[in-house]
mmCIF file of C-alpha atoms in Angstrom:
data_model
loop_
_atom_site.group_PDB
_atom_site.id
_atom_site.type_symbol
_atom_site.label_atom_id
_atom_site.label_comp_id
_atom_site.label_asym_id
_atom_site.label_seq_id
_atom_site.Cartn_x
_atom_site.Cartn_y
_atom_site.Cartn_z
ATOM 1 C CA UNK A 1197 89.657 107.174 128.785
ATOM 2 C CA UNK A 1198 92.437 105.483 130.941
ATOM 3 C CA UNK A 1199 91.688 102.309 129.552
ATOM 4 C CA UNK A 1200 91.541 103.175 125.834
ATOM 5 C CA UNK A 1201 94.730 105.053 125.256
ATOM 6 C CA UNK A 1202 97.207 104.690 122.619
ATOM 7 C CA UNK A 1203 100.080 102.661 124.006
ATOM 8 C CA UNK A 1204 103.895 102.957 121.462
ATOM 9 C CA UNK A 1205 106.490 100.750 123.710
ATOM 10 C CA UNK A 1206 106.280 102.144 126.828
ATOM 11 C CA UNK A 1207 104.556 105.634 126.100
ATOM 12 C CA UNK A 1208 100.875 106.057 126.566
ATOM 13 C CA UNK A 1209 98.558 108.419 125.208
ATOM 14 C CA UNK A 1210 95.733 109.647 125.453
ATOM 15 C CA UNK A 1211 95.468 111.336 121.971
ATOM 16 C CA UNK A 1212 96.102 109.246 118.816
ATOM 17 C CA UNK A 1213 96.761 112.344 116.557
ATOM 18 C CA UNK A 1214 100.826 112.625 116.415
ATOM 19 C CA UNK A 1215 101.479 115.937 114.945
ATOM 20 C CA UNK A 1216 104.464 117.272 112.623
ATOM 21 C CA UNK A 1217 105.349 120.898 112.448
ATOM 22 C CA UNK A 1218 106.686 120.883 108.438
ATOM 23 C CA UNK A 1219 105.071 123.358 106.450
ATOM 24 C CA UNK A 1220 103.855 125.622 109.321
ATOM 25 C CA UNK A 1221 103.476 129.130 107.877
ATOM 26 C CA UNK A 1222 104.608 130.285 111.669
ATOM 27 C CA UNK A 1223 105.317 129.232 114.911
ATOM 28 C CA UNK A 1224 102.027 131.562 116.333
ATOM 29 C CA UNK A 1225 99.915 129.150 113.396
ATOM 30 C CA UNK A 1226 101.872 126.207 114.566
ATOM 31 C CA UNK A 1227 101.884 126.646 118.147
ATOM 32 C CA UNK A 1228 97.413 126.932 117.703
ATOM 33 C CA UNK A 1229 97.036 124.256 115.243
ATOM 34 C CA UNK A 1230 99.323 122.112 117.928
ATOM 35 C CA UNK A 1231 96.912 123.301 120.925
ATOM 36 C CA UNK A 1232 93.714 123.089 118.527
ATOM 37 C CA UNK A 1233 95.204 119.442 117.450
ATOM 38 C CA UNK A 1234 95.187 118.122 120.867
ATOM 39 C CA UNK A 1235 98.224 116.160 120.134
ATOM 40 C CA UNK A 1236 100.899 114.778 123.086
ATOM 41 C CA UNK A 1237 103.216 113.799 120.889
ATOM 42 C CA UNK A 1238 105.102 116.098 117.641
ATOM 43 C CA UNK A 1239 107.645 114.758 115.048
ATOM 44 C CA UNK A 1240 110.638 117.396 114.554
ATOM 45 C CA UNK A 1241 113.084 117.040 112.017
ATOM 46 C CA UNK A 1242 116.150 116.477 113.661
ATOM 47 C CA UNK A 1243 118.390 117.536 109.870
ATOM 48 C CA UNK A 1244 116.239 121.308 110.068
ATOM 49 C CA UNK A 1245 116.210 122.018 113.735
ATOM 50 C CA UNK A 1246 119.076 123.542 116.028
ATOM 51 C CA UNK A 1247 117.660 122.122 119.479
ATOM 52 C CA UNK A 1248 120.267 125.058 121.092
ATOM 53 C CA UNK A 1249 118.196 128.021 118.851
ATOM 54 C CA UNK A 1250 115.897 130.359 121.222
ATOM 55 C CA UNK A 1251 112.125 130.704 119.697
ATOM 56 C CA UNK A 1252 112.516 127.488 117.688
ATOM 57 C CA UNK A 1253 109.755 124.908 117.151
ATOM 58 C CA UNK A 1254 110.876 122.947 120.143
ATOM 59 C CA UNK A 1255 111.085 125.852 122.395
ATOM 60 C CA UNK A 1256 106.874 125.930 121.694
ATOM 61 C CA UNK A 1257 106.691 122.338 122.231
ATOM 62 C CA UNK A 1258 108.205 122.517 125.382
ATOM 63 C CA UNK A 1259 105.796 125.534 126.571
ATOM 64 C CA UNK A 1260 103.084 123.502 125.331
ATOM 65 C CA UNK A 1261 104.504 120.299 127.376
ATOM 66 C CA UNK A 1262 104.180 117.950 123.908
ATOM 67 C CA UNK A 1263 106.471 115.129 124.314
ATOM 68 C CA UNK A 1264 109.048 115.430 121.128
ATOM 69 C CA UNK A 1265 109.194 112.539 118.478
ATOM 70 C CA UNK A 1266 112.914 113.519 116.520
ATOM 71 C CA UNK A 1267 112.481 111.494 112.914
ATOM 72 C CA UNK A 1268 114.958 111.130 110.346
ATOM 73 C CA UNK A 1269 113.839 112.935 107.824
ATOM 74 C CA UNK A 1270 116.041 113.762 104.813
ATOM 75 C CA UNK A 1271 118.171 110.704 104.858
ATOM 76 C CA UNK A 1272 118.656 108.461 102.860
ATOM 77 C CA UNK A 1273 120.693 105.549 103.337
ATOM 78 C CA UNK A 1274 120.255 103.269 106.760
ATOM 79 C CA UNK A 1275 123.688 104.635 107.969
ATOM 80 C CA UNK A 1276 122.209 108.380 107.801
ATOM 81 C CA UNK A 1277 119.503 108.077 109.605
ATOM 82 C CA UNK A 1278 121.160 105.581 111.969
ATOM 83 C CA UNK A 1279 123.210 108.434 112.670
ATOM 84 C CA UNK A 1280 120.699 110.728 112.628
ATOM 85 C CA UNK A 1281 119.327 108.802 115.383
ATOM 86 C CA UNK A 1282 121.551 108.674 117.617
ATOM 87 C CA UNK A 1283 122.300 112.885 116.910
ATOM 88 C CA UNK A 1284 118.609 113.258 118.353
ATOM 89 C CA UNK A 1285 119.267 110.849 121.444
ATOM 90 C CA UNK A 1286 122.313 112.520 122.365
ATOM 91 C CA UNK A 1287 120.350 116.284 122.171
ATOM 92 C CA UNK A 1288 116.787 115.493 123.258
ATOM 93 C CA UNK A 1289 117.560 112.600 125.678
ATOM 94 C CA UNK A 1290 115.419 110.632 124.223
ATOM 95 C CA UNK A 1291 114.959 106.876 122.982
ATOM 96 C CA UNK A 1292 112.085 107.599 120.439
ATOM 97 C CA UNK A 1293 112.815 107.902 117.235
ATOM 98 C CA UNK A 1294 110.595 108.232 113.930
ATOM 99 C CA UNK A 1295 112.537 106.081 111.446
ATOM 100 C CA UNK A 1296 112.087 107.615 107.582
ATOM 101 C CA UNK A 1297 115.056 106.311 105.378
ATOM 102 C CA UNK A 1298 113.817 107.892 101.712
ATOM 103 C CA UNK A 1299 114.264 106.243 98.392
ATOM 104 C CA UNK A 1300 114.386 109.642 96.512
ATOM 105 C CA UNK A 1301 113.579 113.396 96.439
ATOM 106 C CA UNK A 1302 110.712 112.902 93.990
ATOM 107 C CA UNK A 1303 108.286 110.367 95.254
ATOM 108 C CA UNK A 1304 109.614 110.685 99.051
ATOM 109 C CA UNK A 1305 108.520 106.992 98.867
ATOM 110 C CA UNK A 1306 110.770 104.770 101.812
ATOM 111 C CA UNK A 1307 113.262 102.674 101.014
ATOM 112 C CA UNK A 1308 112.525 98.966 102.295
ATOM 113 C CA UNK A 1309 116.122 97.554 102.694
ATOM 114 C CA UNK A 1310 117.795 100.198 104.122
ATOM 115 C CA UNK A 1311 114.517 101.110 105.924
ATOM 116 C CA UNK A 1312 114.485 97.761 107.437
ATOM 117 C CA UNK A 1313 118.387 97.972 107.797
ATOM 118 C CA UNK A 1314 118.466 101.264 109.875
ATOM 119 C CA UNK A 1315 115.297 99.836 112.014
ATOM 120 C CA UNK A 1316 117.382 95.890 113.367
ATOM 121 C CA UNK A 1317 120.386 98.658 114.098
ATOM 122 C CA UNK A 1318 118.335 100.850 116.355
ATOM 123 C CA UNK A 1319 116.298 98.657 118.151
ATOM 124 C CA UNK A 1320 119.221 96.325 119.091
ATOM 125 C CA UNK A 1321 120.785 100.419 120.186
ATOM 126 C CA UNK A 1322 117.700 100.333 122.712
ATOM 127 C CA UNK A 1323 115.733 102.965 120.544
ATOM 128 C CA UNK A 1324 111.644 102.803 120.655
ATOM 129 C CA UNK A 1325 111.661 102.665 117.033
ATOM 130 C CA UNK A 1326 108.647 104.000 114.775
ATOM 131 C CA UNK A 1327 108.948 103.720 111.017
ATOM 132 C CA UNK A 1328 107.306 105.222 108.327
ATOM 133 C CA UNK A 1329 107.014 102.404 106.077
ATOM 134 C CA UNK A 1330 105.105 101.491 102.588
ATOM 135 C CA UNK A 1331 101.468 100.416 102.701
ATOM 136 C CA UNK A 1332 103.382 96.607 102.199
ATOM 137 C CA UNK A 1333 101.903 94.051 104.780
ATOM 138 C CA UNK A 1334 105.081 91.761 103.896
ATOM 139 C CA UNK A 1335 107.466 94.555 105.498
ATOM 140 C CA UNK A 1336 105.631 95.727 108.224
ATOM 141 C CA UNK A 1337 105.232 92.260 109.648
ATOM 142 C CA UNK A 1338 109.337 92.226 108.930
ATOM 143 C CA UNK A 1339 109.753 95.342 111.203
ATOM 144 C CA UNK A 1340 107.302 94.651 113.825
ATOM 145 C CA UNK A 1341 109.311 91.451 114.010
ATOM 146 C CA UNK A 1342 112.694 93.086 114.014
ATOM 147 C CA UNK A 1343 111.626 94.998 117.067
ATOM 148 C CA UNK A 1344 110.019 97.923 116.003
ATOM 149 C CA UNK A 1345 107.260 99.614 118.602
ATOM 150 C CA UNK A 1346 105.125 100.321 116.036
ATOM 151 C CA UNK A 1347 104.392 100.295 111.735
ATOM 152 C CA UNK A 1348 103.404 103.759 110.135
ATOM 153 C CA UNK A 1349 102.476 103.132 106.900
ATOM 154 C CA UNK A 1350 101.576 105.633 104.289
ATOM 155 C CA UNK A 1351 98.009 105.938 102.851
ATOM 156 C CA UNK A 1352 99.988 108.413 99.783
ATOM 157 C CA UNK A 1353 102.634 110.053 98.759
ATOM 158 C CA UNK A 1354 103.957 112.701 101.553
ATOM 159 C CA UNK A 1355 101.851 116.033 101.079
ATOM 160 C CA UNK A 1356 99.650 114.535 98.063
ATOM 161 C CA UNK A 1357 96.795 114.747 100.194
ATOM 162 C CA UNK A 1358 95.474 111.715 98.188
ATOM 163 C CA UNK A 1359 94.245 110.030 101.385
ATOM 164 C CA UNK A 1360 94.527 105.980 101.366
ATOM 165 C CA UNK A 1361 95.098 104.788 98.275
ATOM 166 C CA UNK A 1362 94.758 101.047 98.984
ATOM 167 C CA UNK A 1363 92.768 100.562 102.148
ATOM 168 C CA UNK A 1364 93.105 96.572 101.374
ATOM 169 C CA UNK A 1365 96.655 96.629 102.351
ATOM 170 C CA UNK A 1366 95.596 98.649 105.825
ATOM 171 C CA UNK A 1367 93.154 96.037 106.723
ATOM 172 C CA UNK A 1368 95.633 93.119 105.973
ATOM 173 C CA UNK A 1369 98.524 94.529 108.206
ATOM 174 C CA UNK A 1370 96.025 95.826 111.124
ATOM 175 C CA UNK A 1371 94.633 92.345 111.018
ATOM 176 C CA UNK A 1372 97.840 90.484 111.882
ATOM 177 C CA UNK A 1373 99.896 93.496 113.782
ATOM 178 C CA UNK A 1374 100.796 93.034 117.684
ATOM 179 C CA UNK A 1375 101.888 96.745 117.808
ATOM 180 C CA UNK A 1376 99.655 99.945 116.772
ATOM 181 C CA UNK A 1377 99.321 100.364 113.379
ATOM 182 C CA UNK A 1378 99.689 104.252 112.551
ATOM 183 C CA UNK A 1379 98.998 106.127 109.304
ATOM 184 C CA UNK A 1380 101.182 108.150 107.851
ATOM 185 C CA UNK A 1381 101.336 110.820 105.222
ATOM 186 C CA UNK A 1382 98.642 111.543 102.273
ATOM 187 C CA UNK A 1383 96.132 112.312 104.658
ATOM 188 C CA UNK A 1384 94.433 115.446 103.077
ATOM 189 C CA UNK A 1385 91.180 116.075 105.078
ATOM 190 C CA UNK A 1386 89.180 114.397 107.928
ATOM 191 C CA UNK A 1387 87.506 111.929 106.229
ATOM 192 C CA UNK A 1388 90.705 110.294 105.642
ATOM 193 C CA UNK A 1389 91.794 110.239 108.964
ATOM 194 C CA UNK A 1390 88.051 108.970 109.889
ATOM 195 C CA UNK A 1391 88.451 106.106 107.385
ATOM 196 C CA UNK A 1392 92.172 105.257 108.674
ATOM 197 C CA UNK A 1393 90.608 104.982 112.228
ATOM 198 C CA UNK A 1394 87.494 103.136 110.575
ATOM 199 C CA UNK A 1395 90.208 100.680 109.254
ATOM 200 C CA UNK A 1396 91.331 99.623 112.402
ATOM 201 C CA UNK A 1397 94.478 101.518 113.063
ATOM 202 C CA UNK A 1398 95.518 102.407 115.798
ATOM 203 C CA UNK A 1399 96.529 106.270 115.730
ATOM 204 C CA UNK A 1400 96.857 109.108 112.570
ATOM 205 C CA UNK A 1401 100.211 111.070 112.030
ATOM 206 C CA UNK A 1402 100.001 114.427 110.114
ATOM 207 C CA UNK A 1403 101.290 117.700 108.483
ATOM 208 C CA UNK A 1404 100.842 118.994 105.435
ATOM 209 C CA UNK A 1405 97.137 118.324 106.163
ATOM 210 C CA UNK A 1406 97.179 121.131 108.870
ATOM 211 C CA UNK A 1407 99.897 123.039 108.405
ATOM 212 C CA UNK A 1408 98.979 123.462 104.675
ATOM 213 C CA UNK A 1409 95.051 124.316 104.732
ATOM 214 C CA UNK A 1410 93.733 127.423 104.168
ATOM 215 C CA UNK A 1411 92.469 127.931 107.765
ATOM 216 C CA UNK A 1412 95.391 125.548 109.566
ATOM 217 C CA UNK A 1413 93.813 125.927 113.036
ATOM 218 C CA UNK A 1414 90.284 125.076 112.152
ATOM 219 C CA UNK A 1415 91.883 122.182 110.241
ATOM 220 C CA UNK A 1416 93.452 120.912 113.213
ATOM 221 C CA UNK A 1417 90.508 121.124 115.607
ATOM 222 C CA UNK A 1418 88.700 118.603 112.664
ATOM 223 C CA UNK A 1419 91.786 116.223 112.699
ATOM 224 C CA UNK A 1420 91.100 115.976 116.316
ATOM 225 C CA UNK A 1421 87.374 115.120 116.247
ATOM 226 C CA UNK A 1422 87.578 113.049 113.153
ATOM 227 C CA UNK A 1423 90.329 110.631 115.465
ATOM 228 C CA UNK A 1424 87.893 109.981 117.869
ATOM 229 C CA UNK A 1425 84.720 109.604 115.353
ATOM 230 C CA UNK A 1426 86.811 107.181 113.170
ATOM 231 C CA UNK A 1427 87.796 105.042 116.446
ATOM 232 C CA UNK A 1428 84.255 104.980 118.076
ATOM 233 C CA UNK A 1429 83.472 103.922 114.787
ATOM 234 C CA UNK A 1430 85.703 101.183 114.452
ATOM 235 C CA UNK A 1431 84.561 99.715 117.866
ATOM 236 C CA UNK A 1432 80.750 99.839 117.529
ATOM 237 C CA UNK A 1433 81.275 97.878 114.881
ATOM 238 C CA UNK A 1434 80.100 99.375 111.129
ATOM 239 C CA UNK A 1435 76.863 97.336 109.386
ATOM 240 C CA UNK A 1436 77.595 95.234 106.672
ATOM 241 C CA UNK A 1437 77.497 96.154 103.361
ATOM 242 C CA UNK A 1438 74.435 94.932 101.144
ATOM 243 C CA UNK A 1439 73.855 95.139 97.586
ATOM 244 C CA UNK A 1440 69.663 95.592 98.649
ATOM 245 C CA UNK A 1441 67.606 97.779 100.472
ATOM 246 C CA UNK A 1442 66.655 96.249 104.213
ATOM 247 C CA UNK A 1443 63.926 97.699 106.018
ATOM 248 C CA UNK A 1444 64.849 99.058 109.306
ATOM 249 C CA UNK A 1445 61.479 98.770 110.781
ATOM 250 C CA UNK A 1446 60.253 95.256 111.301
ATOM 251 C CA UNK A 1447 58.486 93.507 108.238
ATOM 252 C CA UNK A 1448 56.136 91.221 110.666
ATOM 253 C CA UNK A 1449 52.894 92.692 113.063
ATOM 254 C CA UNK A 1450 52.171 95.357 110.252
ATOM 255 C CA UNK A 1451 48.351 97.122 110.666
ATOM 256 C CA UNK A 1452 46.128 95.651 108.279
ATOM 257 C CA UNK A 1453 44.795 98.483 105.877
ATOM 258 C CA UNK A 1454 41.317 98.905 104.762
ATOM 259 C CA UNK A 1455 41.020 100.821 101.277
ATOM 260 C CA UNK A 1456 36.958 101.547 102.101
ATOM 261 C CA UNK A 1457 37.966 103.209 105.658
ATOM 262 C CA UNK A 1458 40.500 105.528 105.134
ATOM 263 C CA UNK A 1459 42.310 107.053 108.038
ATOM 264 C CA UNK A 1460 41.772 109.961 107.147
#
């Protein structure tokens, strides 16, 4: 629907599933996971991927005419992936950039200072900056207000598949975000992607949730539905929650029974 698209800056989409390609077993799986997916929009690492290399995963992207999202992943200081950046500009032509500045190898969590740090730099260098950011309503306020065209916080660790840990924090920084609100990483099936879209965000980005499932494809086709269930969802408007029963037929203008006439 025109009116009902995800807008990031000046990009608009009609499909709020952003795809990554880590962890495809192939580029055949990959390329029908990305078709199956639905997604305009794919994150490619721009530290594991030689734009100039024939048959590479943004050789399929651009058969498949997905718009390219170059992140930073692997760095880990704001001067990295500042750099990093700017690498990705310079090869893809492009100003959008998926900001991940890593605290360590082992949790993959971000790092908020240099995170923060890396994301004033770009946006004042004219980049459409999204960062992948903790689940921390204090710091994505702080980016949205340093510029950023979006927050992508993270429901769980990258590739736990733990879904969203603390759905709290997700309803306190939709609530007061001006820009889309996008989860990223620990998605692990499509209920979590239904209950991120329940929450009020505003798009889902995933991998390791396709690329990594037994059947990758099929996987894929449910990310796509569960998107658009979760966000019809959101906007009819859930009941609220009750600790009783409530009859849903009306309690008032019931037949009056008579034990001596049964009916039948």
């Amino acid at each position: 629907m025109a009116d009902d698209s995800l807008v990031i800056g000046g990009l608009t989409l009609s499909s709020r599933l952003i795809m990554g390609t880590g962890g495809a077993p192939s580029l055949d799986v990959l390329e029908r996971s990305l078709v199956a997916s639905g997604t305009e929009l794919t994150t490619v690492a721009m530290r594991r991927v030689d734009p100039g290399t024939h048959g590479s995963v943004l050789s399929v992207l651009e058969r498949l005419g997905i718009r390219v999202l170059p992140n930073t992943a692997g760095c880990f200081t704001a001067g990295e992936a500042v750099l990093t950046a700017r690498l990705a500009r310079e090869a893809l032509g492009t100003d959008l950039v998926k900001l991940e500045v890593i605290a360590d190898e082992r949790t993959l969590l971000p790092d908020p200072v240099e995170l923060l740090d890396a994301a004033e730099t770009l946006v004042d260098d004219g980049f459409t900056v999204l960062p992948y950011t903790n689940d921390d309503p204090v710091l994505a306020r702080k980016l949205e207000d340093a510029g950023c065209a979006a927050v992508m916080p993270l429901g769980s660790p990258i590739g736990s598949g733990l879904g969203i840990r603390n759905p709290h924090n997700f309803q306190l920084i939709v609530e007061h975000a001006r820009v889309p609100v996008i989860l990223d990483a620990g998605a692990g099936t499509a209920s979590d992607v239904a209950l991120a879209m329940e929450l009020g965000c505003a798009g889902v980005m995933l991998a390791s949730a396709v690329t990594r499932a037994r059947e990758p494809v099929l996987m894929a086709e449910a990310m796509s539905h569960a998107v658009v269930a979760g966000h019809l969802a959101r906007r009819a408007g859930r009941i609220p929650r009750r600790h009783f029963a409530e009859a849903s037929s009306p309690a008032t203008g019931l037949a009056a029974l008579d034990p001596e006439r049964p009916a039948f």
